[in-house]
Amino acid sequence: SGAIPSDFRITSFVLPIGTCIEIIFFAFALGNLINRLRLENEKNQGKIINQLEENQNLQTKVNRELEEKVRERTIQINKQKEQISIQKEKIELEKGKSDELLLNMLPKFTANELKEKGYAVPKRYENVTIIFTDFVDFTKISEKLNPEKLVEELDTCFKSFDEIISNNYLEKIKTIGDSYMAICGAPVADINHAFNTVNTAIQIREFIETWNTEKRNKGEAPWEIRIGIHSGYVIGGVVGKKKFTFDIWSDTVNTASRMESSGENGKINISGITYDLIKSNFSCEYRGKVKAKNKGEMDMYFVLDKQVG
């Protein structure tokens, strides 16, 4: 007596057909759901791929910008390094010029002390020998020559003197007009100060003799020279602020000057003190006691050309 009649046909055919229809509809629904999910998944995957591509493009752009900035900065740094290198070379060049100029004005030892400390300490040098040279009647010579020729002639002589004293370990102190002054034994001590100075004097005299021979051959008047030498002690130090000068002071300087003024043309006049230091090396002619200005009578000797021993 149920609502559905118990019929063989219903049981055998209708119920299975309904079930099949339900399965078909479910399959369609499930397929549609799967298709939607697939489409949505593909869409999401596309978005992800696009985002990855955008990120990659952005990263590539950033990398290129960084590379460009690095390149520009590298160029800038290299230019700065080049400028620094050029500036350093200029500084080294100027320093070299400054050092060379300082060495032209001061002895090497004193110049180095001045550069290191900013000042040079005055010192007493116990054993030195000083040489003075002077051209005879220079005033008359200068009146006969034009300025250019006069300076040219002096320059020729003093350049040769510079080379000679350098080869014999002397230091040039200064020139005053036509007078030339040098020392051996200061600012660097030298046990051979007297020998080196007398040897220098002989070489200077030989140069002047050769030079005068050339002048006579050209019909020009010769320049006669007097040379004086004395040994003793001096005080040495640097004077000046903007233009440094190494100078020496003591009675030894004055006496060396007197040896020159008390000498004769073409002769090397030395004091008795210097003679005692070099007599075993050079042959000398004793002049006796000769009166020197403000010094009274002093033993003096002419150094001969011949070197002995």
Short mmCIF file of C-alpha atoms in Angstrom, two decimals:
data_model
loop_
_atom_site.label_atom_id
_atom_site.label_comp_id
_atom_site.label_asym_id
_atom_site.label_seq_id
_atom_site.Cartn_x
_atom_site.Cartn_y
_atom_site.Cartn_z
CA SER A 1 0.00 0.00 0.00
CA GLY A 2 3.09 2.44 -0.43
CA ALA A 3 3.08 5.56 -2.56
CA ILE A 4 5.12 3.93 -5.32
CA PRO A 5 3.42 0.90 -6.72
CA SER A 6 5.38 -2.17 -6.47
CA ASP A 7 5.64 -2.91 -10.10
CA PHE A 8 8.21 -5.08 -11.73
CA ARG A 9 8.76 -2.60 -14.56
CA ILE A 10 9.36 0.27 -12.24
CA THR A 11 11.81 -1.72 -10.25
CA SER A 12 13.53 -3.13 -13.29
CA PHE A 13 13.70 -0.08 -15.61
CA VAL A 14 12.68 3.25 -14.12
CA LEU A 15 14.97 3.33 -11.11
CA PRO A 16 18.14 2.42 -13.03
CA ILE A 17 17.33 5.00 -15.72
CA GLY A 18 16.90 7.73 -13.06
CA THR A 19 20.12 6.80 -11.48
CA CYS A 20 21.91 6.97 -14.81
CA ILE A 21 20.44 10.38 -15.53
CA GLU A 22 21.60 11.63 -12.14
CA ILE A 23 25.06 10.27 -12.82
CA ILE A 24 25.12 11.97 -16.24
CA PHE A 25 24.03 15.31 -14.78
CA PHE A 26 26.61 14.93 -12.02
CA ALA A 27 29.27 14.11 -14.59
CA PHE A 28 28.32 17.18 -16.62
CA ALA A 29 28.38 19.33 -13.49
CA LEU A 30 31.65 17.85 -12.39
CA GLY A 31 33.13 18.32 -15.87
CA ASN A 32 31.92 21.91 -15.94
CA LEU A 33 33.44 22.50 -12.49
CA ILE A 34 36.70 20.90 -13.55
CA ASN A 35 36.72 23.00 -16.74
CA ARG A 36 36.09 26.21 -14.73
CA LEU A 37 38.81 25.26 -12.31
CA ARG A 38 41.15 24.52 -15.21
CA LEU A 39 40.39 27.83 -16.87
CA GLU A 40 40.77 29.68 -13.62
CA ASN A 41 44.04 27.85 -12.94
CA GLU A 42 45.33 28.70 -16.44
CA LYS A 43 44.31 32.30 -15.89
CA ASN A 44 46.13 32.40 -12.56
CA GLN A 45 49.14 30.73 -14.10
CA GLY A 46 49.12 33.39 -16.85
CA LYS A 47 48.99 36.14 -14.26
CA ILE A 48 51.85 34.52 -12.38
CA ILE A 49 53.88 34.18 -15.61
CA ASN A 50 53.13 37.80 -16.54
CA GLN A 51 54.13 38.93 -13.07
CA LEU A 52 57.32 36.90 -13.28
CA GLU A 53 58.06 38.43 -16.69
CA GLU A 54 57.39 41.91 -15.33
CA ASN A 55 59.62 41.19 -12.33
CA GLN A 56 62.33 39.87 -14.65
CA ASN A 57 62.04 42.94 -16.89
CA LEU A 58 62.13 45.19 -13.85
CA GLN A 59 65.16 43.35 -12.49
CA THR A 60 66.87 43.61 -15.88
CA LYS A 61 66.11 47.35 -15.97
CA VAL A 62 67.41 47.80 -12.43
CA ASN A 63 70.53 45.80 -13.24
CA ARG A 64 71.16 47.90 -16.36
CA GLU A 65 70.68 51.09 -14.39
CA LEU A 66 73.04 49.83 -11.69
CA GLU A 67 75.57 48.77 -14.32
CA GLU A 68 75.34 52.20 -15.93
CA LYS A 69 75.76 53.93 -12.58
CA VAL A 70 78.70 51.66 -11.76
CA ARG A 71 80.23 52.41 -15.18
CA GLU A 72 79.71 56.15 -14.74
CA ARG A 73 81.10 56.03 -11.20
CA THR A 74 84.07 53.96 -12.40
CA ILE A 75 84.77 56.55 -15.11
CA GLN A 76 84.45 59.31 -12.52
CA ILE A 77 86.79 57.51 -10.08
CA ASN A 78 89.31 56.84 -12.85
CA LYS A 79 89.21 60.52 -13.83
CA GLN A 80 89.70 61.49 -10.19
CA LYS A 81 92.61 59.03 -9.92
CA GLU A 82 94.11 60.48 -13.09
CA GLN A 83 93.68 64.03 -11.77
CA ILE A 84 95.20 63.02 -8.43
CA SER A 85 98.08 61.34 -10.26
CA ILE A 86 98.65 64.44 -12.41
CA GLN A 87 98.45 66.66 -9.34
CA LYS A 88 100.87 64.38 -7.50
CA GLU A 89 103.29 64.54 -10.42
CA LYS A 90 103.02 68.33 -10.42
CA ILE A 91 103.65 68.43 -6.67
CA GLU A 92 106.65 66.11 -7.04
CA LEU A 93 107.94 68.23 -9.91
CA GLU A 94 107.55 71.43 -7.91
CA LYS A 95 109.12 69.75 -4.90
CA GLY A 96 112.03 68.69 -7.06
CA LYS A 97 112.43 72.24 -8.33
CA SER A 98 112.22 73.56 -4.79
CA ASP A 99 114.81 71.05 -3.56
CA GLU A 100 117.08 71.84 -6.48
CA LEU A 101 116.74 75.57 -5.82
CA LEU A 102 117.47 75.01 -2.14
CA LEU A 103 120.56 72.96 -3.01
CA ASN A 104 121.72 75.76 -5.29
CA MET A 105 121.56 78.16 -2.35
CA LEU A 106 122.68 75.89 0.48
CA PRO A 107 125.06 72.97 1.05
CA LYS A 108 123.28 69.60 0.81
CA PHE A 109 123.72 68.79 4.52
CA THR A 110 122.30 72.16 5.57
CA ALA A 111 119.45 72.00 3.04
CA ASN A 112 118.37 68.57 4.33
CA GLU A 113 118.47 69.82 7.92
CA LEU A 114 116.36 72.82 6.95
CA LYS A 115 113.78 70.62 5.20
CA GLU A 116 113.55 68.14 8.08
CA LYS A 117 113.51 70.59 11.00
CA GLY A 118 112.41 73.84 9.40
CA TYR A 119 115.61 75.47 10.62
CA ALA A 120 119.37 74.89 10.60
CA VAL A 121 121.35 75.06 13.84
CA PRO A 122 124.46 77.31 13.66
CA LYS A 123 127.64 75.33 14.31
CA ARG A 124 131.30 75.90 15.01
CA TYR A 125 133.60 74.11 12.60
CA GLU A 126 137.07 73.73 14.09
CA ASN A 127 139.07 72.63 11.08
CA VAL A 128 138.33 74.27 7.76
CA THR A 129 140.21 75.91 4.91
CA ILE A 130 138.88 78.92 3.01
CA ILE A 131 139.76 80.06 -0.50
CA PHE A 132 139.25 83.53 -1.98
CA THR A 133 139.80 84.45 -5.63
CA ASP A 134 139.73 87.94 -7.12
CA PHE A 135 140.38 89.32 -10.59
CA VAL A 136 143.06 91.99 -10.76
CA ASP A 137 141.94 95.50 -11.92
CA PHE A 138 138.41 94.24 -12.49
CA THR A 139 137.04 97.79 -12.43
CA LYS A 140 139.18 98.69 -15.45
CA ILE A 141 138.15 95.47 -17.20
CA SER A 142 134.46 96.19 -16.65
CA GLU A 143 134.83 99.68 -18.13
CA LYS A 144 136.10 98.23 -21.42
CA LEU A 145 133.39 95.59 -21.86
CA ASN A 146 129.68 95.92 -22.52
CA PRO A 147 127.42 94.45 -19.79
CA GLU A 148 126.53 91.33 -21.79
CA LYS A 149 130.16 90.47 -22.50
CA LEU A 150 131.22 91.19 -18.91
CA VAL A 151 128.56 88.91 -17.42
CA GLU A 152 129.31 86.23 -20.02
CA GLU A 153 133.01 86.23 -19.10
CA LEU A 154 132.30 86.08 -15.35
CA ASP A 155 129.76 83.32 -15.90
CA THR A 156 132.32 81.27 -17.83
CA CYS A 157 134.83 81.58 -14.99
CA PHE A 158 132.46 80.99 -12.09
CA LYS A 159 130.82 77.97 -13.73
CA SER A 160 134.25 76.42 -14.12
CA PHE A 161 135.11 77.30 -10.51
CA ASP A 162 131.85 75.66 -9.38
CA GLU A 163 132.76 72.43 -11.16
CA ILE A 164 136.33 72.46 -9.83
CA ILE A 165 135.35 72.97 -6.18
CA SER A 166 132.63 70.34 -6.46
CA ASN A 167 135.17 67.81 -7.70
CA ASN A 168 137.40 68.63 -4.71
CA TYR A 169 134.71 68.46 -1.98
CA LEU A 170 134.46 72.21 -1.37
CA GLU A 171 131.30 74.24 -0.79
CA LYS A 172 130.74 77.51 -2.56
CA ILE A 173 129.84 80.23 -0.07
CA LYS A 174 129.20 83.22 -2.32
CA THR A 175 130.41 85.55 -5.01
CA ILE A 176 130.76 89.28 -4.38
CA GLY A 177 131.24 91.08 -7.66
CA ASP A 178 134.30 89.42 -9.17
CA SER A 179 135.34 87.72 -5.91
CA TYR A 180 134.68 84.01 -5.34
CA MET A 181 134.66 82.35 -1.90
CA ALA A 182 134.53 78.65 -1.00
CA ILE A 183 135.27 76.43 1.99
CA CYS A 184 136.31 72.87 2.72
CA GLY A 185 135.49 71.20 6.05
CA ALA A 186 132.06 72.79 6.56
CA PRO A 187 129.27 72.00 6.85
CA VAL A 188 130.66 68.47 6.39
CA ALA A 189 133.94 67.78 8.18
CA ASP A 190 136.90 66.81 6.01
CA ILE A 191 140.31 65.85 7.39
CA ASN A 192 141.81 66.71 4.01
CA HIS A 193 140.34 70.22 3.98
CA ALA A 194 143.68 71.99 3.42
CA PHE A 195 144.92 69.55 0.76
CA ASN A 196 141.62 69.70 -1.16
CA THR A 197 141.54 73.49 -1.08
CA VAL A 198 145.11 73.94 -2.31
CA ASN A 199 144.49 71.37 -5.03
CA THR A 200 141.40 73.37 -6.01
CA ALA A 201 143.45 76.55 -6.20
CA ILE A 202 145.97 74.93 -8.54
CA GLN A 203 143.19 73.72 -10.84
CA ILE A 204 141.56 77.17 -10.86
CA ARG A 205 144.88 78.75 -11.76
CA GLU A 206 145.40 76.22 -14.56
CA PHE A 207 141.93 76.96 -15.93
CA ILE A 208 142.61 80.71 -15.94
CA GLU A 209 145.95 80.19 -17.69
CA THR A 210 144.32 78.09 -20.42
CA TRP A 211 141.41 80.52 -20.75
CA ASN A 212 143.79 83.50 -21.04
CA THR A 213 145.73 81.73 -23.77
CA GLU A 214 142.50 81.39 -25.74
CA LYS A 215 141.68 85.05 -25.11
CA ARG A 216 145.12 86.20 -26.31
CA ASN A 217 144.72 84.10 -29.47
CA LYS A 218 141.48 85.96 -30.15
CA GLY A 219 143.14 89.30 -29.51
CA GLU A 220 141.36 89.82 -26.19
CA ALA A 221 142.94 91.07 -22.98
CA PRO A 222 143.64 88.38 -20.34
CA TRP A 223 142.12 88.38 -16.86
CA GLU A 224 144.73 88.06 -14.13
CA ILE A 225 143.69 86.37 -10.88
CA ARG A 226 144.90 86.32 -7.27
CA ILE A 227 144.14 83.40 -4.97
CA GLY A 228 144.40 83.39 -1.18
CA ILE A 229 143.99 80.50 1.30
CA HIS A 230 143.91 80.26 5.09
CA SER A 231 142.93 77.53 7.58
CA GLY A 232 141.28 77.75 10.99
CA TYR A 233 137.80 77.62 12.53
CA VAL A 234 134.52 79.28 11.50
CA ILE A 235 130.96 79.69 12.71
CA GLY A 236 128.52 78.57 10.02
CA GLY A 237 124.79 79.04 9.78
CA VAL A 238 121.81 79.91 7.61
CA VAL A 239 120.69 83.52 7.37
CA GLY A 240 117.67 85.02 5.65
CA LYS A 241 113.95 84.29 5.67
CA LYS A 242 112.68 84.29 2.09
CA LYS A 243 116.07 83.75 0.47
CA PHE A 244 118.28 81.45 2.49
CA THR A 245 122.05 81.76 2.50
CA PHE A 246 124.66 79.64 4.21
CA ASP A 247 127.38 81.95 5.48
CA ILE A 248 130.47 81.74 7.67
CA TRP A 249 132.06 84.12 10.17
CA SER A 250 135.35 84.29 12.08
CA ASP A 251 138.79 85.81 11.86
CA THR A 252 139.70 82.88 9.61
CA VAL A 253 137.48 84.37 6.91
CA ASN A 254 139.11 87.79 7.24
CA THR A 255 142.62 86.29 7.15
CA ALA A 256 141.82 84.23 4.04
CA SER A 257 140.67 87.44 2.38
CA ARG A 258 143.96 89.10 3.40
CA MET A 259 145.90 86.20 1.86
CA GLU A 260 144.22 86.98 -1.45
CA SER A 261 144.75 90.76 -1.30
CA SER A 262 148.37 90.28 -0.16
CA GLY A 263 149.13 87.92 -3.04
CA GLU A 264 150.41 88.51 -6.55
CA ASN A 265 148.95 88.08 -10.02
CA GLY A 266 148.64 84.44 -11.02
CA LYS A 267 149.90 83.22 -7.63
CA ILE A 268 148.37 81.11 -4.85
CA ASN A 269 149.17 82.79 -1.54
CA ILE A 270 148.70 80.72 1.63
CA SER A 271 149.19 81.40 5.32
CA GLY A 272 151.78 79.73 7.55
CA ILE A 273 148.99 77.74 9.22
CA THR A 274 147.82 76.30 5.91
CA TYR A 275 151.42 75.65 4.87
CA ASP A 276 151.97 73.48 7.95
CA LEU A 277 148.99 71.36 6.88
CA ILE A 278 150.06 70.80 3.27
CA LYS A 279 153.85 71.12 3.23
CA SER A 280 154.34 67.36 2.84
CA ASN A 281 152.15 67.34 -0.26
CA PHE A 282 153.03 70.54 -2.15
CA SER A 283 156.22 72.40 -2.83
CA CYS A 284 155.97 76.00 -1.68
CA GLU A 285 158.05 79.17 -1.78
CA TYR A 286 158.44 81.02 1.50
CA ARG A 287 157.81 84.74 1.09
CA GLY A 288 158.87 85.70 4.62
CA LYS A 289 156.74 87.84 6.87
CA VAL A 290 154.44 89.98 4.76
CA LYS A 291 152.36 92.82 6.10
CA ALA A 292 148.63 92.23 5.77
CA LYS A 293 145.99 94.90 6.25
CA ASN A 294 144.80 95.01 9.89
CA LYS A 295 146.82 91.84 10.58
CA GLY A 296 150.39 93.01 10.81
CA GLU A 297 153.17 90.83 9.52
CA MET A 298 152.31 87.20 8.75
CA ASP A 299 154.20 84.21 7.38
CA MET A 300 153.10 83.64 3.76
CA TYR A 301 153.94 81.10 1.07
CA PHE A 302 153.36 80.80 -2.66
CA VAL A 303 152.22 77.35 -3.73
CA LEU A 304 154.24 76.13 -6.70
CA ASP A 305 152.85 74.08 -9.54
CA LYS A 306 154.63 70.92 -8.55
CA GLN A 307 152.86 68.51 -6.24
CA VAL A 308 155.18 66.20 -4.29
CA GLY A 309 154.76 63.00 -2.28
#
